[in-house]
GROMACS .gro file of C-alpha atoms in nm:
model
  338
    1THR     CA    1  -2.248   4.313  -6.823
    2SER     CA    2  -2.318   4.104  -6.517
    3LEU     CA    3  -2.619   3.945  -6.362
    4ILE     CA    4  -2.665   3.910  -5.986
    5GLU     CA    5  -2.942   3.696  -5.840
    6ILE     CA    6  -3.025   3.711  -5.466
    7GLN     CA    7  -3.191   3.409  -5.315
    8SER     CA    8  -3.321   3.365  -4.963
    9ILE     CA    9  -3.209   3.028  -4.837
   10ARG     CA   10  -3.261   2.887  -4.485
   11THR     CA   11  -2.940   2.704  -4.401
   12PRO     CA   12  -2.933   2.487  -4.086
   13TYR     CA   13  -2.626   2.476  -3.868
   14PRO     CA   14  -2.651   2.160  -3.659
   15TYR     CA   15  -2.491   2.140  -3.319
   16SER     CA   16  -2.468   2.520  -3.291
   17ALA     CA   17  -2.644   2.806  -3.113
   18LEU     CA   18  -2.709   3.159  -3.230
   19ALA     CA   19  -2.744   3.468  -3.009
   20GLY     CA   20  -2.852   3.807  -3.136
   21LEU     CA   21  -2.800   4.143  -2.969
   22SER     CA   22  -2.870   4.500  -3.088
   23LEU     CA   23  -2.639   4.775  -2.958
   24SER     CA   24  -2.638   5.147  -3.010
   25THR     CA   25  -2.319   5.284  -3.162
   26ARG     CA   26  -2.369   5.600  -2.954
   27GLN     CA   27  -2.306   5.397  -2.643
   28PHE     CA   28  -2.036   5.164  -2.774
   29ASN     CA   29  -1.764   5.276  -3.014
   30ASN     CA   30  -1.639   4.922  -3.055
   31LEU     CA   31  -1.812   4.586  -3.044
   32PRO     CA   32  -1.813   4.487  -2.672
   33THR     CA   33  -1.710   4.150  -2.543
   34ARG     CA   34  -2.007   3.923  -2.466
   35ALA     CA   35  -2.024   3.624  -2.227
   36TYR     CA   36  -2.306   3.378  -2.203
   37LYS     CA   37  -2.390   3.137  -1.922
   38ILE     CA   38  -2.517   2.814  -2.077
   39ARG     CA   39  -2.625   2.475  -1.959
   40GLY     CA   40  -2.419   2.289  -2.212
   41ARG     CA   41  -2.469   1.941  -2.341
   42ILE     CA   42  -2.755   1.703  -2.273
   43VAL     CA   43  -2.606   1.371  -2.156
   44GLN     CA   44  -2.733   1.036  -2.043
   45ILE     CA   45  -2.825   0.989  -1.676
   46PRO     CA   46  -2.973   0.690  -1.484
   47THR     CA   47  -3.349   0.662  -1.510
   48ASN     CA   48  -3.392   0.661  -1.130
   49ALA     CA   49  -3.215   0.999  -1.101
   50SER     CA   50  -3.378   1.340  -1.086
   51ILE     CA   51  -3.217   1.681  -1.144
   52ARG     CA   52  -3.169   1.923  -0.857
   53SER     CA   53  -3.179   2.299  -0.910
   54ASP     CA   54  -2.799   2.317  -0.925
   55GLY     CA   55  -2.778   2.042  -1.188
   56SER     CA   56  -2.670   1.760  -0.960
   57LEU     CA   57  -2.849   1.428  -0.936
   58SER     CA   58  -3.061   1.275  -0.659
   59PHE     CA   59  -3.130   0.906  -0.670
   60ALA     CA   60  -3.444   0.719  -0.564
   61GLY     CA   61  -3.509   0.345  -0.580
   62ASN     CA   62  -3.297   0.089  -0.759
   63PHE     CA   63  -3.108   0.140  -1.081
   64ASN     CA   64  -3.240  -0.082  -1.363
   65GLY     CA   65  -2.948  -0.017  -1.599
   66LEU     CA   66  -3.139   0.216  -1.835
   67LEU     CA   67  -3.046   0.576  -1.913
   68GLN     CA   68  -3.234   0.890  -2.011
   69PRO     CA   69  -3.124   1.223  -2.165
   70SER     CA   70  -3.096   1.525  -1.940
   71TRP     CA   71  -2.875   1.819  -1.850
   72THR     CA   72  -2.662   1.765  -1.543
   73THR     CA   73  -2.337   1.863  -1.373
   74CYS     CA   74  -2.267   1.504  -1.267
   75PRO     CA   75  -1.900   1.443  -1.364
   76VAL     CA   76  -1.956   1.069  -1.412
   77CYS     CA   77  -2.235   1.126  -1.669
   78CYS     CA   78  -2.026   1.391  -1.848
   79TRP     CA   79  -1.732   1.152  -1.859
   80TYR     CA   80  -1.956   0.874  -1.996
   81ASP     CA   81  -2.087   1.112  -2.266
   82MET     CA   82  -1.740   1.208  -2.380
   83LEU     CA   83  -1.639   0.843  -2.385
   84THR     CA   84  -1.924   0.716  -2.597
   85ASN     CA   85  -2.024   1.009  -2.821
   86PRO     CA   86  -1.919   0.940  -3.183
   87ARG     CA   87  -1.919   1.308  -3.297
   88TYR     CA   88  -1.683   1.480  -3.054
   89GLY     CA   89  -1.580   1.196  -2.817
   90ALA     CA   90  -1.432   0.851  -2.843
   91GLY     CA   91  -1.756   0.686  -2.963
   92ASP     CA   92  -1.599   0.564  -3.289
   93PHE     CA   93  -1.373   0.337  -3.082
   94VAL     CA   94  -1.575   0.279  -2.759
   95GLN     CA   95  -1.933   0.159  -2.772
   96ALA     CA   96  -2.190   0.183  -2.491
   97ALA     CA   97  -2.165  -0.196  -2.456
   98ASN     CA   98  -1.795  -0.154  -2.363
   99VAL     CA   99  -1.880   0.052  -2.054
  100SER     CA  100  -2.010  -0.100  -1.734
  101TRP     CA  101  -2.264   0.108  -1.541
  102VAL     CA  102  -2.242  -0.144  -1.261
  103ASP     CA  103  -1.913   0.028  -1.167
  104LEU     CA  104  -2.019   0.381  -1.267
  105TYR     CA  105  -2.338   0.396  -1.066
  106PRO     CA  106  -2.171   0.396  -0.719
  107LEU     CA  107  -1.933   0.665  -0.844
  108ALA     CA  108  -2.227   0.877  -0.958
  109GLN     CA  109  -2.396   0.836  -0.616
  110TYR     CA  110  -2.080   0.935  -0.434
  111SER     CA  111  -2.019   1.233  -0.664
  112ASN     CA  112  -2.366   1.377  -0.620
  113GLN     CA  113  -2.393   1.328  -0.244
  114LEU     CA  114  -2.465   1.665  -0.075
  115ILE     CA  115  -2.180   1.803   0.140
  116SER     CA  116  -2.206   2.078   0.403
  117ASN     CA  117  -1.978   2.371   0.344
  118PRO     CA  118  -1.811   2.589   0.609
  119ASP     CA  119  -2.050   2.879   0.534
  120GLY     CA  120  -2.354   2.659   0.605
  121SER     CA  121  -2.454   2.590   0.245
  122VAL     CA  122  -2.472   2.250   0.082
  123GLU     CA  123  -2.352   2.137  -0.258
  124PRO     CA  124  -2.270   1.809  -0.440
  125ARG     CA  125  -1.936   1.662  -0.360
  126PHE     CA  126  -1.819   1.690  -0.723
  127ALA     CA  127  -1.961   1.898  -1.008
  128CYS     CA  128  -1.833   1.940  -1.362
  129ASN     CA  129  -1.875   2.287  -1.517
  130THR     CA  130  -1.633   2.333  -1.806
  131VAL     CA  131  -1.613   2.410  -2.174
  132ILE     CA  132  -1.398   2.189  -2.399
  133GLY     CA  133  -1.354   2.401  -2.707
  134SER     CA  134  -1.036   2.279  -2.861
  135GLN     CA  135  -0.900   1.953  -2.996
  136ALA     CA  136  -0.682   1.746  -2.759
  137GLU     CA  137  -0.564   1.390  -2.713
  138ALA     CA  138  -0.862   1.167  -2.630
  139PHE     CA  139  -0.706   0.986  -2.338
  140GLN     CA  140  -0.593   1.308  -2.177
  141VAL     CA  141  -0.937   1.468  -2.205
  142LEU     CA  142  -1.103   1.159  -2.060
  143GLN     CA  143  -0.849   1.148  -1.778
  144ASP     CA  144  -0.909   1.516  -1.705
  145LEU     CA  145  -1.282   1.459  -1.682
  146ALA     CA  146  -1.225   1.156  -1.456
  147SER     CA  147  -1.007   1.366  -1.227
  148VAL     CA  148  -1.315   1.573  -1.138
  149PHE     CA  149  -1.446   1.273  -0.932
  150ARG     CA  150  -1.089   1.162  -0.835
  151GLY     CA  151  -1.110   0.878  -1.084
  152MET     CA  152  -0.905   0.691  -1.333
  153LEU     CA  153  -0.985   0.467  -1.632
  154TYR     CA  154  -0.844   0.145  -1.759
  155TRP     CA  155  -0.931  -0.136  -2.003
  156GLN     CA  156  -1.026  -0.474  -1.853
  157ALA     CA  157  -1.234  -0.771  -1.975
  158ASN     CA  158  -1.318  -0.591  -2.304
  159THR     CA  159  -1.482  -0.308  -2.122
  160ILE     CA  160  -1.376   0.042  -2.011
  161GLN     CA  161  -1.352   0.038  -1.632
  162SER     CA  162  -1.349   0.346  -1.411
  163THR     CA  163  -1.261   0.366  -1.049
  164ALA     CA  164  -1.214   0.645  -0.797
  165ASP     CA  165  -1.054   0.716  -0.465
  166HIS     CA  166  -1.355   0.737  -0.237
  167GLY     CA  167  -1.520   0.578   0.065
  168ASN     CA  168  -1.872   0.456   0.133
  169LEU     CA  169  -2.172   0.686   0.121
  170ASN     CA  170  -2.205   0.669   0.503
  171GLY     CA  171  -1.849   0.804   0.544
  172THR     CA  172  -1.681   0.475   0.637
  173ASP     CA  173  -1.376   0.324   0.468
  174LEU     CA  174  -1.402   0.060   0.199
  175SER     CA  175  -1.346  -0.297   0.310
  176PRO     CA  176  -1.048  -0.480   0.153
  177VAL     CA  177  -1.141  -0.719  -0.129
  178HIS     CA  178  -0.849  -0.955  -0.068
  179LEU     CA  179  -0.584  -1.044   0.191
  180TYR     CA  180  -0.223  -1.106   0.097
  181SER     CA  181  -0.007  -1.287   0.348
  182ASN     CA  182   0.344  -1.435   0.345
  183SER     CA  183   0.192  -1.763   0.226
  184ASN     CA  184   0.052  -1.636  -0.106
  185VAL     CA  185   0.352  -1.414  -0.193
  186ILE     CA  186   0.644  -1.546  -0.397
  187GLY     CA  187   0.948  -1.558  -0.171
  188GLY     CA  188   0.731  -1.506   0.132
  189SER     CA  189   0.838  -1.146   0.194
  190PHE     CA  190   0.706  -0.791   0.139
  191ASN     CA  191   0.931  -0.504   0.042
  192TYR     CA  192   0.862  -0.164   0.189
  193SER     CA  193   0.988   0.174   0.065
  194GLY     CA  194   0.911   0.527   0.170
  195THR     CA  195   0.853   0.840  -0.039
  196SER     CA  196   1.090   1.132  -0.037
  197LEU     CA  197   1.012   1.405   0.215
  198LYS     CA  198   1.049   1.660  -0.065
  199THR     CA  199   0.744   1.513  -0.237
  200ARG     CA  200   0.519   1.566   0.064
  201SER     CA  201   0.351   1.897   0.016
  202THR     CA  202   0.247   2.111   0.311
  203SER     CA  203   0.066   2.382   0.120
  204ILE     CA  204  -0.162   2.318  -0.180
  205ARG     CA  205  -0.262   2.601  -0.415
  206VAL     CA  206  -0.572   2.498  -0.613
  207ARG     CA  207  -0.686   2.688  -0.921
  208TYR     CA  208  -1.054   2.697  -1.013
  209ASN     CA  209  -1.297   2.911  -1.220
  210ASP     CA  210  -1.459   3.172  -0.999
  211PRO     CA  211  -1.821   3.246  -1.099
  212GLU     CA  212  -1.820   3.573  -0.904
  213ASN     CA  213  -1.545   3.701  -1.135
  214PHE     CA  214  -1.692   3.602  -1.473
  215TYR     CA  215  -1.547   3.249  -1.434
  216LYS     CA  216  -1.192   3.366  -1.448
  217SER     CA  217  -0.918   3.174  -1.268
  218ASN     CA  218  -0.893   3.211  -0.893
  219PHE     CA  219  -0.697   3.029  -0.622
  220VAL     CA  220  -0.770   2.873  -0.288
  221VAL     CA  221  -0.487   2.769  -0.057
  222VAL     CA  222  -0.502   2.470   0.177
  223GLU     CA  223  -0.228   2.433   0.441
  224ASP     CA  224  -0.146   2.207   0.736
  225ALA     CA  225   0.036   2.384   1.019
  226ALA     CA  226   0.156   2.055   1.172
  227LEU     CA  227   0.309   1.941   0.842
  228ILE     CA  228   0.467   2.280   0.785
  229SER     CA  229   0.644   2.262   1.121
  230LYS     CA  230   0.757   1.904   1.043
  231TYR     CA  231   0.859   1.919   0.677
  232GLY     CA  232   0.887   2.289   0.607
  233TYR     CA  233   0.698   2.504   0.363
  234GLN     CA  234   0.659   2.304   0.041
  235ILE     CA  235   0.406   2.444  -0.210
  236LYS     CA  236   0.230   2.248  -0.485
  237GLU     CA  237  -0.006   2.408  -0.739
  238ILE     CA  238  -0.282   2.195  -0.892
  239MET     CA  239  -0.582   2.269  -1.112
  240ALA     CA  240  -0.937   2.165  -1.013
  241PHE     CA  241  -1.061   2.073  -1.359
  242GLY     CA  242  -1.427   2.168  -1.414
  243ALA     CA  243  -1.463   2.318  -1.065
  244THR     CA  244  -1.647   2.650  -1.019
  245SER     CA  245  -1.688   2.616  -0.645
  246LYS     CA  246  -1.416   2.728  -0.404
  247PHE     CA  247  -1.530   2.465  -0.158
  248GLN     CA  248  -1.494   2.190  -0.418
  249ALA     CA  249  -1.143   2.320  -0.492
  250GLN     CA  250  -1.074   2.332  -0.116
  251ARG     CA  251  -1.182   1.968  -0.078
  252LEU     CA  252  -0.950   1.869  -0.363
  253GLY     CA  253  -0.659   2.042  -0.187
  254ARG     CA  254  -0.743   1.871   0.144
  255TRP     CA  255  -0.758   1.532  -0.031
  256MET     CA  256  -0.421   1.592  -0.199
  257LEU     CA  257  -0.267   1.700   0.131
  258ALA     CA  258  -0.401   1.397   0.318
  259SER     CA  259  -0.301   1.156   0.043
  260GLU     CA  260   0.063   1.267   0.044
  261GLU     CA  261   0.071   1.248   0.423
  262ILE     CA  262  -0.092   0.908   0.461
  263ASP     CA  263   0.040   0.733   0.147
  264GLY     CA  264   0.402   0.783   0.253
  265GLU     CA  265   0.492   0.413   0.227
  266VAL     CA  266   0.479   0.172  -0.066
  267VAL     CA  267   0.467  -0.209  -0.040
  268THR     CA  268   0.578  -0.426  -0.331
  269PHE     CA  269   0.550  -0.802  -0.367
  270THR     CA  270   0.514  -1.069  -0.635
  271THR     CA  271   0.225  -1.312  -0.638
  272GLY     CA  272   0.057  -1.560  -0.872
  273LEU     CA  273  -0.295  -1.569  -1.012
  274GLN     CA  274  -0.419  -1.410  -0.689
  275GLY     CA  275  -0.286  -1.084  -0.825
  276ALA     CA  276  -0.573  -1.080  -1.075
  277VAL     CA  277  -0.829  -1.075  -0.798
  278VAL     CA  278  -0.760  -0.711  -0.712
  279LEU     CA  279  -0.839  -0.452  -0.979
  280PRO     CA  280  -0.683  -0.105  -0.998
  281GLY     CA  281  -0.832   0.130  -0.741
  282GLN     CA  282  -0.950  -0.146  -0.509
  283VAL     CA  283  -0.836  -0.184  -0.146
  284PHE     CA  284  -0.650  -0.495  -0.029
  285ALA     CA  285  -0.502  -0.592   0.303
  286VAL     CA  286  -0.153  -0.720   0.389
  287SER     CA  287  -0.081  -0.955   0.681
  288ASP     CA  288   0.299  -0.954   0.722
  289GLU     CA  289   0.418  -1.179   1.009
  290MET     CA  290   0.759  -1.006   0.992
  291ARG     CA  291   0.597  -0.684   1.110
  292GLN     CA  292   0.326  -0.822   1.330
  293GLY     CA  293   0.549  -1.068   1.507
  294VAL     CA  294   0.286  -1.339   1.479
  295ARG     CA  295   0.137  -1.531   1.194
  296LEU     CA  296  -0.231  -1.455   1.141
  297ALA     CA  297  -0.292  -1.609   0.796
  298GLY     CA  298  -0.195  -1.904   0.584
  299ARG     CA  299  -0.299  -2.140   0.308
  300VAL     CA  300  -0.453  -2.485   0.275
  301SER     CA  301  -0.211  -2.733   0.118
  302SER     CA  302  -0.472  -3.004   0.056
  303ALA     CA  303  -0.816  -3.097   0.168
  304THR     CA  304  -1.074  -3.374   0.174
  305THR     CA  305  -1.442  -3.375   0.271
  306THR     CA  306  -1.348  -3.446   0.633
  307ALA     CA  307  -0.998  -3.296   0.686
  308ILE     CA  308  -0.771  -3.017   0.569
  309THR     CA  309  -0.394  -2.990   0.561
  310VAL     CA  310  -0.250  -2.643   0.622
  311ASP     CA  311   0.093  -2.511   0.534
  312GLN     CA  312   0.202  -2.487   0.896
  313THR     CA  313   0.183  -2.704   1.201
  314ILE     CA  314  -0.091  -2.578   1.436
  315SER     CA  315  -0.071  -2.652   1.803
  316LEU     CA  316  -0.405  -2.613   1.982
  317PRO     CA  317  -0.447  -2.599   2.358
  318SER     CA  318  -0.586  -2.906   2.522
  319GLY     CA  319  -0.960  -2.932   2.560
  320SER     CA  320  -1.249  -2.903   2.327
  321GLY     CA  321  -1.463  -2.617   2.198
  322HIS     CA  322  -1.213  -2.468   1.948
  323GLN     CA  323  -1.374  -2.302   1.647
  324LEU     CA  324  -1.217  -2.321   1.298
  325THR     CA  325  -1.318  -2.042   1.057
  326CYS     CA  326  -1.217  -2.026   0.691
  327THR     CA  327  -1.301  -1.805   0.397
  328LEU     CA  328  -1.380  -1.981   0.071
  329ALA     CA  329  -1.286  -1.864  -0.277
  330ASP     CA  330  -1.632  -1.714  -0.340
  331GLY     CA  331  -1.605  -1.502  -0.023
  332THR     CA  332  -1.831  -1.706   0.200
  333VAL     CA  333  -1.715  -1.784   0.553
  334GLU     CA  334  -1.764  -2.129   0.710
  335SER     CA  335  -1.683  -2.241   1.061
  336SER     CA  336  -1.685  -2.568   1.247
  337SER     CA  337  -1.593  -2.695   1.593
  338ILE     CA  338  -1.277  -2.901   1.638
   0.00000   0.00000   0.00000
């Protein structure tokens, strides 16, 4: 003999979603494939940000450093959530106190700035729409998410720092944070080297997820006719991680094409403690008198409250009215008549 007892138990399944659908077997012999369009995870966004209809952020007022939960396509906020979440991210090793929003906030503003597309529509510069459904190496996942906003991450001063290749919000270039001259370089010389012509692509094939084809992979090709006539037809295939817009994939291809064309020369030098002034991803300037043919920068050997001694003899024309301008260690500029 046997005894069977049936009990009705409500069992919760946290962090999961359930969808139900009734189908007639007269219409479907087999169980059809289903696809669902979801909004995904709720992440932390700045309190002075509001959500647009497409999921991007618009900012108003000043950022007070506080965050609020919301759904968004901002890649910076998605990257921050993966970095600090203890359940599926790196939150067991990285705390929120180890991440500086002072550096992330400008990246979020730049990522969510609206860009005009060739068809007349507008969209945020970067948007993250992806599903991470399998286990992978933590650093690789974080680097893939950072690549959505052309970023990189590194550890500095007991915090996780993130930087990105971008300009100012008004479209201008970033100003250099430091100037290196022959005077503050060991040996007094800069070494220049060029990249191989074979590494300079002339045609970029970018893969993205096309929403008009059930988010299956599609490709957009970006080419430069002038580079093709100069270097030949050299194809590179890249993946636009988290991109579901062909225009975002196109912008990634144009950025890759321009980077390989402009960044064709590498300068190397050895310096002292001044090398710690510039962080990864920041822009610095080089004043090389060997290339310029004239010396435009130098160092102060010693100084008093009334006089300074420089590392080179300076010959001034006769007469008065000369102006001496110097930049102090804190970045302030002072000038005086000599």
